[in-house]
PDB file of C-alpha atoms in Angstrom:
ATOM      1  CA  MET A 145      31.228  25.587  38.123  1.00 52.00           C
ATOM      2  CA  ALA A 146      34.891  25.266  37.137  1.00 50.00           C
ATOM      3  CA  ALA A 147      33.821  25.233  33.491  1.00 53.00           C
ATOM      4  CA  ILE A 148      32.127  28.636  33.824  1.00 58.00           C
ATOM      5  CA  HIS A 149      34.391  31.365  32.471  1.00 58.00           C
ATOM      6  CA  SER A 150      34.210  34.993  33.518  1.00 64.00           C
ATOM      7  CA  LYS A 151      36.111  36.477  30.569  1.00 71.00           C
ATOM      8  CA  ASN A 152      35.357  36.558  26.844  1.00 71.00           C
ATOM      9  CA  THR A 153      31.799  35.315  27.186  1.00 79.00           C
ATOM     10  CA  LYS A 154      29.523  35.460  24.156  1.00 83.00           C
ATOM     11  CA  PRO A 155      27.445  38.417  25.474  1.00 84.00           C
ATOM     12  CA  GLU A 156      30.608  40.305  26.410  1.00 88.00           C
ATOM     13  CA  MET A 157      32.106  39.727  22.965  1.00 88.00           C
ATOM     14  CA  MET A 158      28.920  41.094  21.327  1.00 88.00           C
ATOM     15  CA  VAL A 159      29.146  44.305  23.330  1.00 89.00           C
ATOM     16  CA  ARG A 160      32.892  44.671  22.740  1.00 90.00           C
ATOM     17  CA  ARG A 161      32.614  44.209  18.980  1.00 92.00           C
ATOM     18  CA  TYR A 162      29.746  46.700  18.755  1.00 92.00           C
ATOM     19  CA  LEU A 163      31.614  49.323  20.785  1.00 91.00           C
ATOM     20  CA  TRP A 164      34.801  48.849  18.763  1.00 92.00           C
ATOM     21  CA  ARG A 165      32.930  49.218  15.454  1.00 93.00           C
ATOM     22  CA  HIS A 166      31.449  52.474  16.724  1.00 90.00           C
ATOM     23  CA  GLY A 167      34.844  53.966  17.599  1.00 90.00           C
ATOM     24  CA  PHE A 168      34.972  53.355  21.343  1.00 89.00           C
ATOM     25  CA  ARG A 169      38.341  52.257  22.724  1.00 89.00           C
ATOM     26  CA  PHE A 170      38.460  50.439  26.028  1.00 88.00           C
ATOM     27  CA  ARG A 171      40.368  48.253  28.462  1.00 88.00           C
ATOM     28  CA  LEU A 172      39.283  44.780  29.507  1.00 89.00           C
ATOM     29  CA  ASN A 173      38.940  43.451  33.054  1.00 87.00           C
ATOM     30  CA  TYR A 174      40.726  46.455  34.539  1.00 83.00           C
ATOM     31  CA  SER A 175      42.135  45.187  37.838  1.00 85.00           C
ATOM     32  CA  ARG A 176      42.831  48.655  39.289  1.00 87.00           C
ATOM     33  CA  LEU A 177      39.106  49.274  39.784  1.00 89.00           C
ATOM     34  CA  PRO A 178      36.844  47.491  42.269  1.00 88.00           C
ATOM     35  CA  GLY A 179      35.035  44.501  40.792  1.00 87.00           C
ATOM     36  CA  LYS A 180      37.363  44.261  37.753  1.00 88.00           C
ATOM     37  CA  PRO A 181      34.787  45.669  35.294  1.00 90.00           C
ATOM     38  CA  ASP A 182      34.416  43.772  32.019  1.00 88.00           C
ATOM     39  CA  ILE A 183      34.877  46.901  29.895  1.00 91.00           C
ATOM     40  CA  VAL A 184      36.403  50.204  31.041  1.00 92.00           C
ATOM     41  CA  LEU A 185      36.229  53.358  28.949  1.00 90.00           C
ATOM     42  CA  ARG A 186      38.692  55.678  30.688  1.00 89.00           C
ATOM     43  CA  LYS A 187      37.897  58.638  28.433  1.00 87.00           C
ATOM     44  CA  TYR A 188      34.272  58.448  29.565  1.00 88.00           C
ATOM     45  CA  ARG A 189      35.053  57.394  33.181  1.00 88.00           C
ATOM     46  CA  THR A 190      32.602  54.564  32.607  1.00 90.00           C
ATOM     47  CA  CYS A 191      32.640  50.884  33.563  1.00 90.00           C
ATOM     48  CA  ILE A 192      30.461  48.386  31.746  1.00 91.00           C
ATOM     49  CA  PHE A 193      29.510  45.123  33.396  1.00 89.00           C
ATOM     50  CA  VAL A 194      28.102  42.424  31.101  1.00 88.00           C
ATOM     51  CA  ASN A 195      26.230  40.176  33.513  1.00 85.00           C
ATOM     52  CA  GLY A 196      24.719  36.753  33.093  1.00 82.00           C
ATOM     53  CA  CYS A 197      21.122  36.767  34.294  1.00 77.00           C
ATOM     54  CA  PHE A 198      21.464  33.619  36.393  1.00 75.00           C
ATOM     55  CA  TRP A 199      24.757  34.412  38.133  1.00 72.00           C
ATOM     56  CA  HIS A 200      23.847  37.974  39.040  1.00 73.00           C
ATOM     57  CA  GLY A 201      20.153  37.515  39.807  1.00 73.00           C
ATOM     58  CA  HIS A 202      18.474  39.608  37.111  1.00 73.00           C
ATOM     59  CA  ASN A 203      14.814  40.398  37.847  1.00 72.00           C
ATOM     60  CA  ILE A 204      14.890  38.290  40.986  1.00 69.00           C
ATOM     61  CA  VAL A 205      11.594  38.194  42.809  1.00 63.00           C
ATOM     62  CA  TYR A 206      11.457  38.147  46.601  1.00 64.00           C
ATOM     63  CA  GLU A 207       8.453  36.361  48.070  1.00 65.00           C
ATOM     64  CA  ASN A 208       8.231  35.627  51.795  1.00 62.00           C
ATOM     65  CA  GLY A 209      11.922  36.456  52.241  1.00 60.00           C
ATOM     66  CA  THR A 210      13.179  34.001  49.615  1.00 63.00           C
ATOM     67  CA  ILE A 211      14.156  34.352  45.977  1.00 65.00           C
ATOM     68  CA  GLN A 212      11.780  33.031  43.353  1.00 66.00           C
ATOM     69  CA  SER A 213      12.583  32.330  39.712  1.00 66.00           C
ATOM     70  CA  SER A 214      12.004  35.093  37.171  1.00 66.00           C
ATOM     71  CA  SER A 215      11.622  35.037  33.403  1.00 68.00           C
ATOM     72  CA  CYS A 216      15.374  35.017  32.781  1.00 71.00           C
ATOM     73  CA  CYS A 217      16.769  33.758  36.094  1.00 70.00           C
ATOM     74  CA  ARG A 218      15.631  30.259  37.038  1.00 75.00           C
ATOM     75  CA  ILE A 219      16.683  28.964  40.439  1.00 76.00           C
ATOM     76  CA  PRO A 220      17.661  25.252  40.344  1.00 74.00           C
ATOM     77  CA  VAL A 221      15.392  22.939  42.308  1.00 74.00           C
ATOM     78  CA  THR A 222      18.236  20.825  43.685  1.00 85.00           C
ATOM     79  CA  ASN A 223      20.323  22.403  46.441  1.00 83.00           C
ATOM     80  CA  LYS A 224      18.125  25.511  46.292  1.00 79.00           C
ATOM     81  CA  ALA A 225      19.457  27.035  49.532  1.00 82.00           C
ATOM     82  CA  PHE A 226      23.016  27.044  48.160  1.00 87.00           C
ATOM     83  CA  TRP A 227      22.002  28.743  44.911  1.00 82.00           C
ATOM     84  CA  VAL A 228      19.796  31.323  46.630  1.00 81.00           C
ATOM     85  CA  ASN A 229      22.655  32.200  48.982  1.00 83.00           C
ATOM     86  CA  LYS A 230      25.160  32.385  46.115  1.00 85.00           C
ATOM     87  CA  ILE A 231      22.957  34.634  43.958  1.00 82.00           C
ATOM     88  CA  ASN A 232      22.215  36.875  46.953  1.00 83.00           C
ATOM     89  CA  ARG A 233      25.947  37.273  47.649  1.00 88.00           C
ATOM     90  CA  ASN A 234      26.668  38.077  43.998  1.00 85.00           C
ATOM     91  CA  HIS A 235      23.807  40.582  43.898  1.00 84.00           C
ATOM     92  CA  GLU A 236      25.024  42.324  47.073  1.00 87.00           C
ATOM     93  CA  ARG A 237      28.644  42.379  45.878  1.00 90.00           C
ATOM     94  CA  ASP A 238      27.584  43.943  42.561  1.00 88.00           C
ATOM     95  CA  HIS A 239      25.726  46.655  44.450  1.00 89.00           C
ATOM     96  CA  GLU A 240      28.724  47.370  46.724  1.00 92.00           C
ATOM     97  CA  VAL A 241      31.085  47.580  43.733  1.00 92.00           C
ATOM     98  CA  MET A 242      28.796  50.085  41.996  1.00 91.00           C
ATOM     99  CA  ILE A 243      28.698  52.240  45.121  1.00 93.00           C
ATOM    100  CA  LYS A 244      32.522  52.176  45.397  1.00 92.00           C
ATOM    101  CA  LEU A 245      32.892  53.135  41.741  1.00 92.00           C
ATOM    102  CA  ALA A 246      30.374  55.974  42.122  1.00 91.00           C
ATOM    103  CA  HIS A 247      32.342  57.342  45.089  1.00 92.00           C
ATOM    104  CA  MET A 248      35.460  57.242  42.917  1.00 90.00           C
ATOM    105  CA  GLY A 249      33.650  59.281  40.238  1.00 90.00           C
ATOM    106  CA  TRP A 250      33.014  56.454  37.754  1.00 90.00           C
ATOM    107  CA  HIS A 251      29.774  55.787  35.905  1.00 90.00           C
ATOM    108  CA  THR A 252      28.559  52.189  35.770  1.00 90.00           C
ATOM    109  CA  ILE A 253      26.421  50.527  33.140  1.00 89.00           C
ATOM    110  CA  THR A 254      25.104  46.982  33.439  1.00 88.00           C
ATOM    111  CA  VAL A 255      24.203  45.075  30.298  1.00 88.00           C
ATOM    112  CA  TRP A 256      22.205  41.920  31.023  1.00 86.00           C
ATOM    113  CA  GLU A 257      22.509  38.729  29.024  1.00 83.00           C
ATOM    114  CA  CYS A 258      18.770  38.636  28.263  1.00 83.00           C
ATOM    115  CA  GLU A 259      18.954  42.151  26.764  1.00 82.00           C
ATOM    116  CA  LEU A 260      21.309  40.821  24.089  1.00 83.00           C
ATOM    117  CA  ARG A 261      18.876  38.313  22.623  1.00 84.00           C
ATOM    118  CA  PRO A 262      18.203  38.910  18.908  1.00 87.00           C
ATOM    119  CA  LYS A 263      14.913  40.798  19.372  1.00 88.00           C
ATOM    120  CA  GLN A 264      16.353  43.293  21.871  1.00 83.00           C
ATOM    121  CA  ARG A 265      20.006  43.387  20.834  1.00 83.00           C
ATOM    122  CA  ASP A 266      19.870  46.403  18.502  1.00 88.00           C
ATOM    123  CA  ASN A 267      17.896  48.526  20.963  1.00 87.00           C
ATOM    124  CA  THR A 268      20.207  47.613  23.837  1.00 85.00           C
ATOM    125  CA  LEU A 269      23.428  48.320  21.967  1.00 88.00           C
ATOM    126  CA  ASN A 270      22.101  51.553  20.436  1.00 87.00           C
ATOM    127  CA  SER A 271      21.004  52.778  23.863  1.00 86.00           C
ATOM    128  CA  LEU A 272      24.454  51.867  25.228  1.00 87.00           C
ATOM    129  CA  VAL A 273      26.135  54.080  22.622  1.00 89.00           C
ATOM    130  CA  TYR A 274      23.605  56.865  23.268  1.00 87.00           C
ATOM    131  CA  THR A 275      24.269  56.658  27.013  1.00 87.00           C
ATOM    132  CA  LEU A 276      28.047  56.783  26.542  1.00 87.00           C
ATOM    133  CA  ASN A 277      27.751  59.839  24.292  1.00 85.00           C
ATOM    134  CA  ASP A 278      25.441  61.507  26.815  1.00 86.00           C
ATOM    135  CA  ILE A 279      27.917  60.828  29.634  1.00 83.00           C
ATOM    136  CA  PHE A 280      30.740  62.279  27.542  1.00 85.00           C
ATOM    137  CA  LEU A 281      28.820  65.429  26.682  1.00 83.00           C
ATOM    138  CA  ASN A 282      27.718  66.031  30.277  1.00 81.00           C
ATOM    139  CA  ASP A 283      31.138  65.367  31.826  1.00 75.00           C
ATOM    140  CA  MET A 284      33.244  67.226  29.281  1.00 69.00           C
ATOM    141  CA  ARG A 285      31.249  70.437  29.153  1.00 67.00           C
ATOM    142  CA  THR A 286      33.056  73.477  27.828  1.00 56.00           C
ATOM    143  CA  PRO A 287      32.717  76.891  29.449  1.00 56.00           C
ATOM    144  CA  SER A 288      29.674  78.852  28.366  1.00 55.00           C
ATOM    145  CA  TYR A 289      30.002  82.158  26.564  1.00 52.00           C
ATOM    146  CA  ASP A 290      27.691  85.165  26.673  1.00 52.00           C
ATOM    147  CA  PHE A 291      27.281  87.083  23.443  1.00 52.00           C
ATOM    148  CA  GLY A 292      26.593  90.740  24.188  1.00 51.00           C
ATOM    149  CA  HIS A 293      24.812  93.312  22.053  1.00 52.00           C
ATOM    150  CA  ASN A 294      28.054  94.372  20.333  1.00 50.00           C
ATOM    151  CA  ASP A 295      28.796  90.785  19.269  1.00 47.00           C
ATOM    152  CA  GLU A 296      31.690  90.758  21.730  1.00 48.00           C
ATOM    153  CA  VAL A 297      32.443  87.494  23.412  1.00 44.00           C
ATOM    154  CA  MET A 298      32.500  87.772  27.175  1.00 45.00           C
ATOM    155  CA  LEU A 299      33.889  84.786  29.065  1.00 45.00           C
ATOM    156  CA  VAL A 300      31.462  83.617  31.745  1.00 47.00           C
ATOM    157  CA  ALA A 301      33.652  80.840  33.174  1.00 49.00           C
ATOM    158  CA  GLU A 302      37.395  80.305  33.113  1.00 53.00           C
ATOM    159  CA  ASP A 303      39.319  77.061  33.324  1.00 53.00           C
ATOM    160  CA  ASP A 304      41.918  76.930  36.116  1.00 60.00           C
ATOM    161  CA  GLY A 305      43.898  74.221  34.279  1.00 58.00           C
ATOM    162  CA  LYS A 306      42.572  71.370  36.398  1.00 58.00           C
ATOM    163  CA  GLY A 307      39.192  71.051  34.713  1.00 55.00           C
ATOM    164  CA  ASN A 308      37.498  73.315  37.279  1.00 56.00           C
ATOM    165  CA  TYR A 309      35.670  76.394  36.061  1.00 53.00           C
ATOM    166  CA  THR A 310      35.454  79.611  38.016  1.00 52.00           C
ATOM    167  CA  SER A 311      33.387  82.650  37.173  1.00 48.00           C
ATOM    168  CA  GLY A 312      35.546  85.420  35.768  1.00 47.00           C
TER     169      GLY A 312
END
C-alpha cells in the first residue's frame, strides 16, 4: 500500500485538466477543509473528491451484513476481513467529511474512477461543469426587480453589504 499515491492520480489529472480548459480555477488538496478535498473551487464553495472505486467502496453491496464485490469494486479473496474493514472505514469517513463540509456551507461532488472510463468520460465531465454552473447561479443570485406599469424599476430586495437581502 505504500506505493499507492493519493495525489496526482490519473483520474484526478483528467478532471483537473478538463476544469482548467473550461475556465475553472481551483486549489489542490486544500488542508484547511476537512478531508483535504482533491479539488476546491472557492468561488463556487465546492469541493470535488476524485475517488478510486476500490478504496472508497463504490457501489458496494451489503449481503448478510458483509460487503460483496460490485462491478467496479472487487474485494480481494485473501485477507478479506481486513479489506472489508478498511473499505468500511473509508466509506464512513467520506460520509462524515461530506456532512462536516455541508455544515460549513460547502457543496461536495464525488467523481468516481469508473465514471472516467472512455465511454462515460465526456458525459461525466460535461455534467460536472453543468453542476458547477448550476451551483454558481443558485448561490450567487442577484436581487429580483419588479417592473411596474410605468416601466419604473422598483427594488424588491436590497443588499445589506454582507450578501444578505432584505425586502425594501
